[in-house]
């Protein structure tokens, strides 16, 4: 596609529910990143994929968070048993090589 | 403290003035990048400077890097109201893969 696409753009859920956020990277980009951004803060690293494998998942805050990229393209970030503290904008980015990241518009998650 | 800390946190200037934002970091880097984010939008890459470079220009942007002081600055010359946004520096650290972002500088350019 022309850019990184993230869906949904907004998600409101209740505490304890399960949520999936999807990222469709730029075609041909092998690297894919997930970041989380709270209001007034910089993006916080969650996980980085190179191809299908998670090359670095050290930023995932706990085992409620999981991400997959089964075919090396689209990625899904999964959050189980959501908590109010999970409310944030979840940003996805892709890149062809180490260097410039291309970001999507983000998925705003609100946990009530 | 985070790798990549910008200062000031907020900057308000008049159109036509120059805006300077600073970034400090703690560990060795391969490169440092600057990104811009309009309110409610994703981040957009502005410029990348490698650890062996001291200065880089792109249009109205000028970036400097001082690896001995572990600091960088972003200068926007002849600012415009459309430059109003948050600006973040990002460093790659030893891994060279994951980028760590600072807290950002909120720039407001008044028309």
Coordinates of N, CA and C in Angstrom, one line a residue:
Chain A
X1 N 0.8 -1.2 0.0 CA 0.0 0.0 0.0 C 0.8 1.2 0.0
X2 N 0.2 2.4 0.0 CA 0.9 3.6 -0.1 C 1.6 4.0 1.2
X3 N 1.0 3.6 2.3 CA 1.5 3.9 3.6 C 1.2 2.8 4.6
X4 N 1.6 3.0 5.9 CA 1.3 2.0 6.9 C -0.2 2.2 7.3
X5 N -1.0 1.2 7.3 CA -2.4 1.3 7.6 C -2.7 0.6 9.0
X6 N -3.4 1.2 9.9 CA -3.7 0.6 11.1 C -5.2 0.7 11.3
X7 N -5.7 -0.5 11.8 CA -7.1 -0.6 12.1 C -7.3 -1.3 13.5
X8 N -8.4 -0.9 14.2 CA -9.2 0.2 14.0 C -8.5 1.5 14.4
X9 N -9.0 2.7 14.0 CA -8.4 3.9 14.3 C -8.8 4.3 15.8
X10 N -10.0 3.8 16.2 CA -10.4 4.0 17.6 C -11.0 2.8 18.1
X11 N -10.7 2.4 19.3 CA -11.4 1.2 19.9 C -11.7 1.5 21.4
X12 N -12.9 1.4 21.7 CA -13.3 1.6 23.1 C -13.8 0.2 23.6
X13 N -13.2 -0.2 24.8 CA -13.6 -1.5 25.3 C -13.7 -1.4 26.8
X14 N -14.2 -2.5 27.4 CA -14.4 -2.5 28.8 C -13.2 -3.2 29.5
X15 N -13.0 -2.9 30.7 CA -11.9 -3.6 31.4 C -12.1 -5.1 31.4
X16 N -11.1 -5.8 31.2 CA -11.2 -7.3 31.2 C -11.4 -7.9 29.8
X17 N -11.7 -7.1 28.8 CA -12.0 -7.6 27.5 C -10.7 -7.8 26.7
X18 N -10.8 -8.6 25.6 CA -9.7 -8.9 24.7 C -9.8 -8.0 23.5
X19 N -8.6 -7.5 23.1 CA -8.5 -6.5 22.0 C -7.5 -6.9 21.0
X20 N -7.7 -6.8 19.7 CA -6.8 -7.0 18.7 C -6.6 -5.7 17.8
X21 N -5.4 -5.3 17.6 CA -5.1 -4.1 16.8 C -4.3 -4.6 15.6
X22 N -4.6 -4.1 14.4 CA -4.0 -4.6 13.2 C -3.1 -3.6 12.5
X23 N -2.0 -4.0 11.9 CA -1.1 -3.2 11.2 C -0.8 -3.8 9.9
X24 N -1.0 -3.0 8.8 CA -0.6 -3.4 7.5 C 0.6 -2.5 7.0
X25 N 1.8 -3.1 7.0 CA 2.9 -2.2 6.7 C 3.1 -1.9 5.2
X26 N 4.0 -1.0 4.9 CA 4.3 -0.7 3.5 C 4.8 -2.0 2.8
X27 N 4.3 -2.3 1.6 CA 4.7 -3.5 0.9 C 6.2 -3.6 0.7
X28 N 6.7 -4.8 1.1 CA 8.1 -5.0 0.9 C 9.0 -4.6 2.1
X29 N 8.4 -3.9 3.1 CA 9.2 -3.6 4.3 C 9.3 -4.9 5.2
X30 N 10.5 -5.2 5.5 CA 10.7 -6.5 6.3 C 10.6 -6.2 7.8
X31 N 10.9 -5.0 8.2 CA 10.9 -4.7 9.6 C 9.6 -4.0 10.0
X32 N 9.1 -4.4 11.1 CA 7.8 -3.9 11.6 C 7.9 -3.7 13.1
X33 N 7.5 -2.5 13.6 CA 7.6 -2.1 15.0 C 6.2 -1.8 15.6
X34 N 6.0 -2.1 16.8 CA 4.9 -1.6 17.6 C 5.4 -0.7 18.7
X35 N 4.8 0.5 18.8 CA 5.0 1.4 19.9 C 3.7 1.8 20.6
X36 N 3.8 2.3 21.8 CA 2.7 2.7 22.6 C 3.0 4.2 23.0
X37 N 2.0 5.1 22.8 CA 2.2 6.5 23.2 C 1.0 7.0 24.1
X38 N 1.4 7.4 25.3 CA 0.4 8.0 26.2 C 0.4 9.5 25.9
X39 N -0.6 10.2 26.3 CA -0.8 11.6 26.1 C 0.4 12.4 26.7
X40 N 1.0 13.2 25.8 CA 2.1 14.1 26.2 C 3.4 13.4 26.4
X41 N 3.5 12.1 26.0 CA 4.7 11.3 26.1 C 5.2 11.0 24.7
X42 N 6.5 10.5 24.7 CA 7.0 10.0 23.5 C 6.6 8.6 23.3
X43 N 6.8 8.0 22.1 CA 6.4 6.6 21.8 C 7.3 5.7 22.6
X44 N 6.7 4.7 23.2 CA 7.4 3.7 24.0 C 7.5 2.4 23.2
X45 N 8.7 1.9 23.0 CA 8.9 0.6 22.2 C 8.2 -0.6 22.9
X46 N 7.6 -1.4 22.1 CA 6.9 -2.6 22.5 C 7.6 -3.8 21.9
X47 N 7.7 -3.9 20.6 CA 8.2 -5.1 19.9 C 8.6 -4.8 18.5
X48 N 9.6 -5.6 18.0 CA 10.1 -5.4 16.7 C 10.2 -6.7 16.0
X49 N 9.7 -6.8 14.8 CA 9.7 -8.0 13.9 C 10.7 -7.8 12.8
X50 N 11.4 -8.8 12.5 CA 12.2 -8.8 11.2 C 11.7 -10.1 10.5
X51 N 10.9 -9.8 9.4 CA 10.2 -10.9 8.8 C 9.1 -11.4 9.7
X52 N 9.0 -12.7 9.9 CA 8.0 -13.3 10.7 C 8.3 -13.4 12.1
X53 N 9.6 -13.3 12.5 CA 10.0 -13.5 13.9 C 10.1 -12.2 14.6
X54 N 9.8 -12.3 15.9 CA 10.0 -11.2 16.8 C 11.5 -11.1 17.2
X55 N 12.2 -10.1 16.6 CA 13.6 -9.9 16.9 C 13.9 -9.3 18.3
X56 N 12.9 -8.6 18.8 CA 13.1 -7.9 20.1 C 11.7 -7.7 20.6
X57 N 11.3 -8.4 21.7 CA 10.0 -8.2 22.3 C 10.2 -7.7 23.8
X58 N 11.3 -7.1 24.0 CA 11.7 -6.7 25.4 C 10.8 -5.6 25.9
X59 N 10.1 -4.9 25.0 CA 9.3 -3.8 25.4 C 7.8 -4.1 25.8
X60 N 7.4 -5.4 25.6 CA 6.1 -5.8 26.0 C 6.0 -5.7 27.5
X61 N 5.0 -5.0 28.0 CA 5.0 -4.7 29.5 C 4.7 -6.0 30.3
X62 N 4.0 -6.9 29.8 CA 3.6 -8.1 30.6 C 3.1 -9.2 29.7
X63 N 2.7 -10.3 30.2 CA 2.3 -11.4 29.4 C 0.8 -11.3 28.9
X64 N 0.2 -10.2 29.2 CA -1.1 -9.9 28.6 C -1.0 -9.4 27.1
X65 N 0.2 -9.0 26.8 CA 0.5 -8.4 25.5 C 1.2 -9.4 24.6
X66 N 0.7 -9.6 23.4 CA 1.3 -10.5 22.5 C 1.2 -10.0 21.1
X67 N 2.1 -10.2 20.2 CA 2.0 -9.8 18.8 C 2.5 -10.9 17.9
X68 N 1.9 -10.9 16.7 CA 2.2 -11.9 15.7 C 2.4 -11.3 14.3
X69 N 3.1 -12.0 13.5 CA 3.3 -11.5 12.1 C 3.5 -12.8 11.3
X70 N 2.5 -13.6 11.1 CA 2.6 -15.0 10.6 C 3.2 -15.1 9.2
X71 N 2.9 -14.1 8.3 CA 3.4 -14.2 7.0 C 4.4 -13.1 6.6
X72 N 4.9 -12.5 7.6 CA 5.9 -11.5 7.4 C 5.4 -10.2 6.8
X73 N 4.1 -10.0 6.9 CA 3.5 -8.7 6.4 C 2.6 -8.1 7.4
X74 N 1.3 -8.4 7.4 CA 0.4 -7.9 8.4 C 0.8 -8.4 9.8
X75 N 0.6 -7.5 10.8 CA 0.9 -7.9 12.2 C -0.3 -7.5 13.0
X76 N -0.5 -8.3 14.1 CA -1.6 -8.1 15.0 C -1.1 -8.0 16.4
X77 N -1.4 -7.0 17.1 CA -1.1 -6.8 18.5 C -2.3 -7.2 19.3
X78 N -2.1 -8.1 20.2 CA -3.2 -8.7 21.0 C -3.0 -8.4 22.5
X79 N -4.1 -7.9 23.1 CA -4.1 -7.5 24.5 C -5.2 -8.3 25.2
X80 N -4.8 -9.1 26.2 CA -5.8 -9.9 26.9 C -6.1 -9.1 28.2
X81 N -7.3 -9.4 28.7 CA -7.7 -8.9 30.0 C -7.3 -7.4 30.2
X82 N -7.8 -6.6 29.3 CA -7.4 -5.2 29.3 C -7.6 -4.5 30.6
X83 N -6.7 -3.5 30.9 CA -6.8 -2.7 32.1 C -6.9 -1.3 31.7
X84 N -7.4 -0.4 32.6 CA -7.5 1.0 32.3 C -6.1 1.6 31.9
X85 N -5.1 1.1 32.5 CA -3.7 1.6 32.2 C -3.2 1.3 30.8
X86 N -4.0 0.4 30.1 CA -3.6 0.1 28.7 C -4.1 1.1 27.7
X87 N -4.9 2.1 28.2 CA -5.4 3.1 27.3 C -4.2 4.0 26.8
X88 N -4.1 4.1 25.5 CA -3.0 4.8 24.8 C -3.3 4.7 23.3
X89 N -2.4 5.4 22.6 CA -2.4 5.2 21.2 C -1.3 4.2 20.8
X90 N -1.7 3.2 20.1 CA -0.7 2.2 19.7 C -0.3 2.4 18.2
X91 N 1.0 2.7 18.1 CA 1.5 3.1 16.8 C 2.3 1.9 16.2
X92 N 2.1 1.7 14.9 CA 2.9 0.7 14.1 C 3.8 1.5 13.1
X93 N 4.9 0.9 12.9 CA 5.9 1.5 11.9 C 6.5 0.4 11.2
X94 N 6.9 0.7 9.9 CA 7.7 -0.3 9.2 C 8.9 0.3 8.5
X95 N 9.9 -0.5 8.2 CA 11.0 0.0 7.5 C 11.6 -1.0 6.6
X96 N 12.4 -0.6 5.6 CA 13.0 -1.5 4.6 C 14.3 -2.0 5.2
X97 N 15.0 -1.1 5.9 CA 16.3 -1.4 6.5 C 16.4 -0.5 7.8
X98 N 17.4 -0.8 8.5 CA 17.6 0.0 9.7 C 17.8 1.5 9.3
X99 N 17.0 2.3 10.0 CA 17.0 3.7 9.6 C 15.7 4.3 9.8
X100 N 15.2 5.0 8.8 CA 13.9 5.7 8.8 C 12.8 4.8 9.0
X101 N 11.9 5.1 10.0 CA 10.7 4.4 10.2 C 9.5 5.1 9.6
X102 N 8.6 4.4 9.0 CA 7.4 5.0 8.5 C 6.2 4.5 9.4
X103 N 5.6 5.5 10.0 CA 4.5 5.3 11.0 C 3.1 5.3 10.4
X104 N 2.2 4.5 10.9 CA 0.8 4.7 10.7 C 0.2 5.8 11.5
X105 N -1.1 6.0 11.4 CA -1.8 7.0 12.1 C -2.1 6.6 13.6
X106 N -2.0 5.3 13.9 CA -2.2 4.8 15.2 C -3.6 4.3 15.5
X107 N -3.7 3.5 16.5 CA -5.0 3.0 17.0 C -5.2 3.5 18.4
X108 N -6.2 4.3 18.6 CA -6.4 4.9 19.9 C -7.3 3.9 20.7
X109 N -6.7 3.3 21.8 CA -7.4 2.4 22.6 C -7.9 3.1 23.9
X110 N -9.1 2.9 24.2 CA -9.7 3.4 25.5 C -10.3 2.3 26.2
X111 N -9.8 2.0 27.4 CA -10.4 1.0 28.3 C -11.2 1.6 29.4
X112 N -12.4 1.3 29.4 CA -13.3 2.0 30.4 C -13.4 1.2 31.7
Chain B
X1 N 16.1 7.9 33.8 CA 15.8 8.8 32.7 C 15.8 8.1 31.4
X2 N 15.1 8.6 30.4 CA 15.0 7.9 29.1 C 16.2 8.3 28.3
X3 N 16.5 7.3 27.4 CA 17.5 7.6 26.3 C 16.8 8.6 25.4
X4 N 17.4 9.8 25.1 CA 16.7 10.8 24.3 C 15.8 11.6 25.1
X5 N 16.3 12.7 25.5 CA 15.5 13.7 26.3 C 15.6 15.0 25.6
X6 N 14.4 15.6 25.2 CA 14.4 16.9 24.5 C 14.2 18.0 25.5
X7 N 14.8 19.1 25.1 CA 14.5 20.3 25.9 C 14.5 21.5 24.9
X8 N 13.6 22.5 25.0 CA 12.7 22.6 26.1 C 11.5 21.6 25.9
X9 N 10.7 21.5 26.9 CA 9.5 20.7 26.7 C 8.5 21.4 25.8
X10 N 8.4 22.7 25.9 CA 7.5 23.5 25.1 C 8.2 24.8 24.6
X11 N 7.9 25.2 23.4 CA 8.5 26.4 22.8 C 7.5 27.1 22.0
X12 N 7.3 28.4 22.2 CA 6.4 29.2 21.5 C 7.1 30.4 20.9
X13 N 7.0 30.5 19.6 CA 7.7 31.6 18.8 C 6.8 32.2 17.8
X14 N 7.2 33.3 17.2 CA 6.5 34.0 16.2 C 6.9 33.5 14.8
X15 N 6.0 33.5 13.9 CA 6.3 33.1 12.5 C 7.5 33.9 12.0
X16 N 8.4 33.3 11.3 CA 9.6 33.9 10.8 C 10.8 33.8 11.7
X17 N 10.6 33.5 13.0 CA 11.7 33.3 13.9 C 12.3 31.9 13.7
X18 N 13.5 31.6 14.3 CA 14.1 30.3 14.3 C 13.7 29.6 15.6
X19 N 13.6 28.3 15.4 CA 13.3 27.4 16.6 C 14.4 26.4 16.8
X20 N 14.9 26.3 18.0 CA 16.0 25.4 18.3 C 15.5 24.4 19.4
X21 N 15.7 23.1 19.2 CA 15.3 22.1 20.1 C 16.5 21.2 20.4
X22 N 16.7 20.8 21.6 CA 17.9 20.0 21.9 C 17.5 18.6 22.4
X23 N 18.4 17.7 22.3 CA 18.2 16.3 22.6 C 19.4 15.8 23.3
X24 N 19.3 15.1 24.4 CA 20.5 14.5 25.1 C 20.2 13.0 25.2
X25 N 21.2 12.2 25.1 CA 21.0 10.8 25.2 C 22.1 10.2 26.1
X26 N 22.0 8.9 26.4 CA 23.0 8.4 27.4 C 23.9 7.3 26.9
X27 N 23.5 6.5 25.9 CA 24.4 5.4 25.5 C 25.0 5.7 24.1
X28 N 25.9 4.9 23.7 CA 26.5 5.0 22.3 C 25.4 4.8 21.3
X29 N 25.5 5.4 20.2 CA 24.5 5.3 19.1 C 25.2 5.1 17.7
X30 N 24.4 4.5 16.8 CA 24.8 4.4 15.4 C 24.3 5.6 14.6
X31 N 23.1 6.0 15.0 CA 22.5 7.2 14.4 C 21.5 7.8 15.3
X32 N 21.1 9.1 15.0 CA 20.1 9.8 15.7 C 19.1 10.3 14.7
X33 N 17.9 10.3 15.0 CA 16.8 10.7 14.0 C 15.9 11.7 14.7
X34 N 15.3 12.6 13.9 CA 14.3 13.5 14.4 C 13.0 13.2 13.7
X35 N 11.9 13.3 14.4 CA 10.6 13.0 13.9 C 9.7 14.2 14.3
X36 N 8.7 14.3 13.5 CA 7.7 15.4 13.8 C 6.3 14.7 13.9
X37 N 5.4 15.2 14.8 CA 4.1 14.6 15.0 C 3.1 15.7 15.2
X38 N 2.2 15.8 14.2 CA 1.1 16.7 14.3 C 0.1 16.1 15.3
X39 N -0.7 16.9 16.0 CA -1.6 16.5 17.0 C -2.6 15.4 16.4
X40 N -2.6 14.2 17.1 CA -3.5 13.2 16.7 C -3.1 12.4 15.5
X41 N -1.9 12.6 15.1 CA -1.4 11.9 13.9 C -0.2 11.0 14.2
X42 N 0.3 10.3 13.2 CA 1.5 9.5 13.3 C 2.7 10.3 13.2
X43 N 3.9 9.7 13.5 CA 5.1 10.4 13.4 C 5.6 10.4 11.9
X44 N 6.3 11.5 11.6 CA 6.9 11.6 10.3 C 8.4 11.9 10.4
X45 N 9.2 11.1 9.7 CA 10.6 11.2 9.7 C 11.1 12.5 9.1
X46 N 12.0 13.2 9.8 CA 12.5 14.5 9.3 C 13.9 14.3 8.7
X47 N 14.8 13.7 9.6 CA 16.2 13.7 9.2 C 16.9 12.7 10.1
X48 N 18.0 12.1 9.5 CA 18.8 11.1 10.2 C 20.2 11.6 10.1
X49 N 20.9 11.5 11.2 CA 22.3 11.9 11.3 C 23.1 10.8 11.9
X50 N 24.2 10.4 11.2 CA 25.0 9.2 11.6 C 26.0 9.7 12.7
X51 N 26.5 8.7 13.4 CA 27.4 9.1 14.6 C 28.7 9.7 14.1
X52 N 29.1 9.4 12.8 CA 30.3 10.0 12.3 C 30.1 11.4 11.6
X53 N 28.8 11.9 11.7 CA 28.5 13.2 11.1 C 28.3 14.2 12.2
X54 N 28.7 15.4 11.9 CA 28.5 16.5 12.9 C 27.4 17.4 12.6
X55 N 27.0 17.6 11.3 CA 26.0 18.5 10.9 C 25.3 18.0 9.6
X56 N 24.0 18.2 9.5 CA 23.3 17.9 8.3 C 22.2 18.9 8.1
X57 N 21.9 19.1 6.8 CA 20.9 20.1 6.4 C 19.9 19.4 5.6
X58 N 18.6 19.9 5.7 CA 17.5 19.4 4.8 C 16.5 20.6 4.7
X59 N 16.5 21.3 3.7 CA 15.6 22.4 3.5 C 15.9 23.5 4.6
X60 N 14.8 23.7 5.4 CA 14.9 24.7 6.5 C 15.4 24.0 7.8
X61 N 15.7 22.8 7.8 CA 16.2 22.0 8.9 C 17.7 21.9 9.0
X62 N 18.2 22.1 10.2 CA 19.7 21.9 10.4 C 19.8 21.1 11.7
X63 N 20.5 20.0 11.6 CA 20.7 19.1 12.7 C 22.2 19.1 13.0
X64 N 22.6 19.1 14.3 CA 23.9 18.9 14.7 C 24.0 17.8 15.7
X65 N 25.2 17.1 15.7 CA 25.4 16.0 16.6 C 26.7 16.2 17.3
X66 N 26.8 16.1 18.6 CA 28.0 16.1 19.3 C 28.1 14.8 20.2
X67 N 28.8 13.8 19.6 CA 28.8 12.5 20.3 C 29.6 12.6 21.6
X68 N 30.5 13.5 21.7 CA 31.3 13.7 23.0 C 30.4 14.1 24.1
X69 N 29.4 15.0 23.8 CA 28.5 15.5 24.8 C 27.2 14.7 24.8
X70 N 27.1 13.7 23.9 CA 25.9 12.9 23.7 C 24.6 13.8 23.6
X71 N 24.7 14.7 22.6 CA 23.6 15.7 22.4 C 23.5 16.0 21.0
X72 N 22.3 16.5 20.6 CA 21.9 16.9 19.3 C 21.0 18.1 19.3
X73 N 21.0 18.9 18.3 CA 20.1 20.0 18.2 C 19.4 20.0 16.9
X74 N 18.2 20.4 16.9 CA 17.4 20.6 15.6 C 17.0 22.1 15.5
X75 N 17.4 22.7 14.4 CA 17.1 24.1 14.2 C 16.2 24.2 13.0
X76 N 15.1 24.9 13.2 CA 14.1 25.1 12.1 C 14.2 26.6 11.8
X77 N 14.7 27.0 10.6 CA 14.8 28.4 10.3 C 13.5 28.9 9.7
X78 N 13.3 30.2 9.8 CA 12.2 30.9 9.2 C 10.9 30.2 9.4
X79 N 10.6 30.0 10.7 CA 9.4 29.1 11.0 C 8.1 29.6 10.4
X80 N 7.2 28.6 10.2 CA 5.9 28.9 9.7 C 4.8 28.4 10.7
X81 N 3.6 28.9 10.6 CA 2.6 28.4 11.5 C 2.4 26.8 11.3
X82 N 2.6 26.4 10.0 CA 2.4 24.9 9.7 C 3.5 24.1 10.4
X83 N 4.6 24.7 11.0 CA 5.6 23.9 11.7 C 5.1 23.5 13.1
X84 N 4.0 24.1 13.5 CA 3.5 23.7 14.8 C 3.2 22.2 14.9
X85 N 3.9 21.6 15.9 CA 3.8 20.2 16.1 C 4.7 19.8 17.2
X86 N 4.7 18.5 17.6 CA 5.7 18.0 18.5 C 6.9 17.4 17.8
X87 N 8.1 17.6 18.3 CA 9.3 17.1 17.7 C 10.0 16.2 18.6
X88 N 10.4 15.0 18.1 CA 11.0 14.0 18.9 C 12.3 13.6 18.3
X89 N 13.3 13.4 19.2 CA 14.5 12.7 18.8 C 14.5 11.3 19.1
X90 N 15.2 10.5 18.4 CA 15.2 9.0 18.6 C 16.5 8.5 18.3
X91 N 17.0 7.6 19.2 CA 18.3 7.0 19.1 C 18.2 5.5 19.0
X92 N 19.2 4.9 18.3 CA 19.1 3.5 18.1 C 19.9 2.6 19.1
X93 N 20.7 3.3 19.9 CA 21.4 2.5 20.9 C 22.4 1.5 20.3
X94 N 22.8 0.6 21.1 CA 23.8 -0.4 20.7 C 23.2 -1.4 19.8
X95 N 21.9 -1.7 19.9 CA 21.3 -2.7 19.1 C 21.2 -2.3 17.6
X96 N 21.1 -1.1 17.3 CA 21.0 -0.6 16.0 C 19.6 -0.9 15.3
X97 N 18.7 -1.5 16.1 CA 17.4 -1.8 15.5 C 16.3 -1.0 16.2
X98 N 16.0 -1.2 17.4 CA 14.9 -0.5 18.0 C 15.3 0.9 18.2
X99 N 14.3 1.8 18.0 CA 14.5 3.3 18.3 C 13.9 3.6 19.6
X100 N 14.6 4.4 20.4 CA 14.1 4.9 21.6 C 13.9 6.4 21.5
X101 N 12.6 6.8 21.8 CA 12.2 8.2 21.6 C 12.3 8.9 22.9
X102 N 12.5 10.3 22.8 CA 12.4 11.1 23.9 C 11.0 11.6 24.2
X103 N 10.8 12.5 25.1 CA 9.5 13.0 25.5 C 9.0 14.0 24.5
X104 N 9.8 14.6 23.7 CA 9.4 15.5 22.7 C 9.4 17.0 23.2
X105 N 9.4 17.9 22.2 CA 9.3 19.3 22.4 C 8.0 19.7 21.6
X106 N 7.1 20.4 22.3 CA 5.9 20.9 21.7 C 6.2 22.3 21.1
X107 N 6.3 22.5 19.8 CA 6.5 23.8 19.2 C 5.3 24.4 18.7
X108 N 5.1 25.6 19.1 CA 3.9 26.4 18.6 C 4.5 27.6 17.9
X109 N 4.1 27.8 16.6 CA 4.5 28.9 15.9 C 3.3 29.8 15.7
X110 N 3.3 31.0 16.2 CA 2.2 31.9 16.1 C 2.2 32.8 14.9
X111 N 1.1 32.8 14.2 CA 1.1 33.6 12.9 C 1.1 35.1 13.2

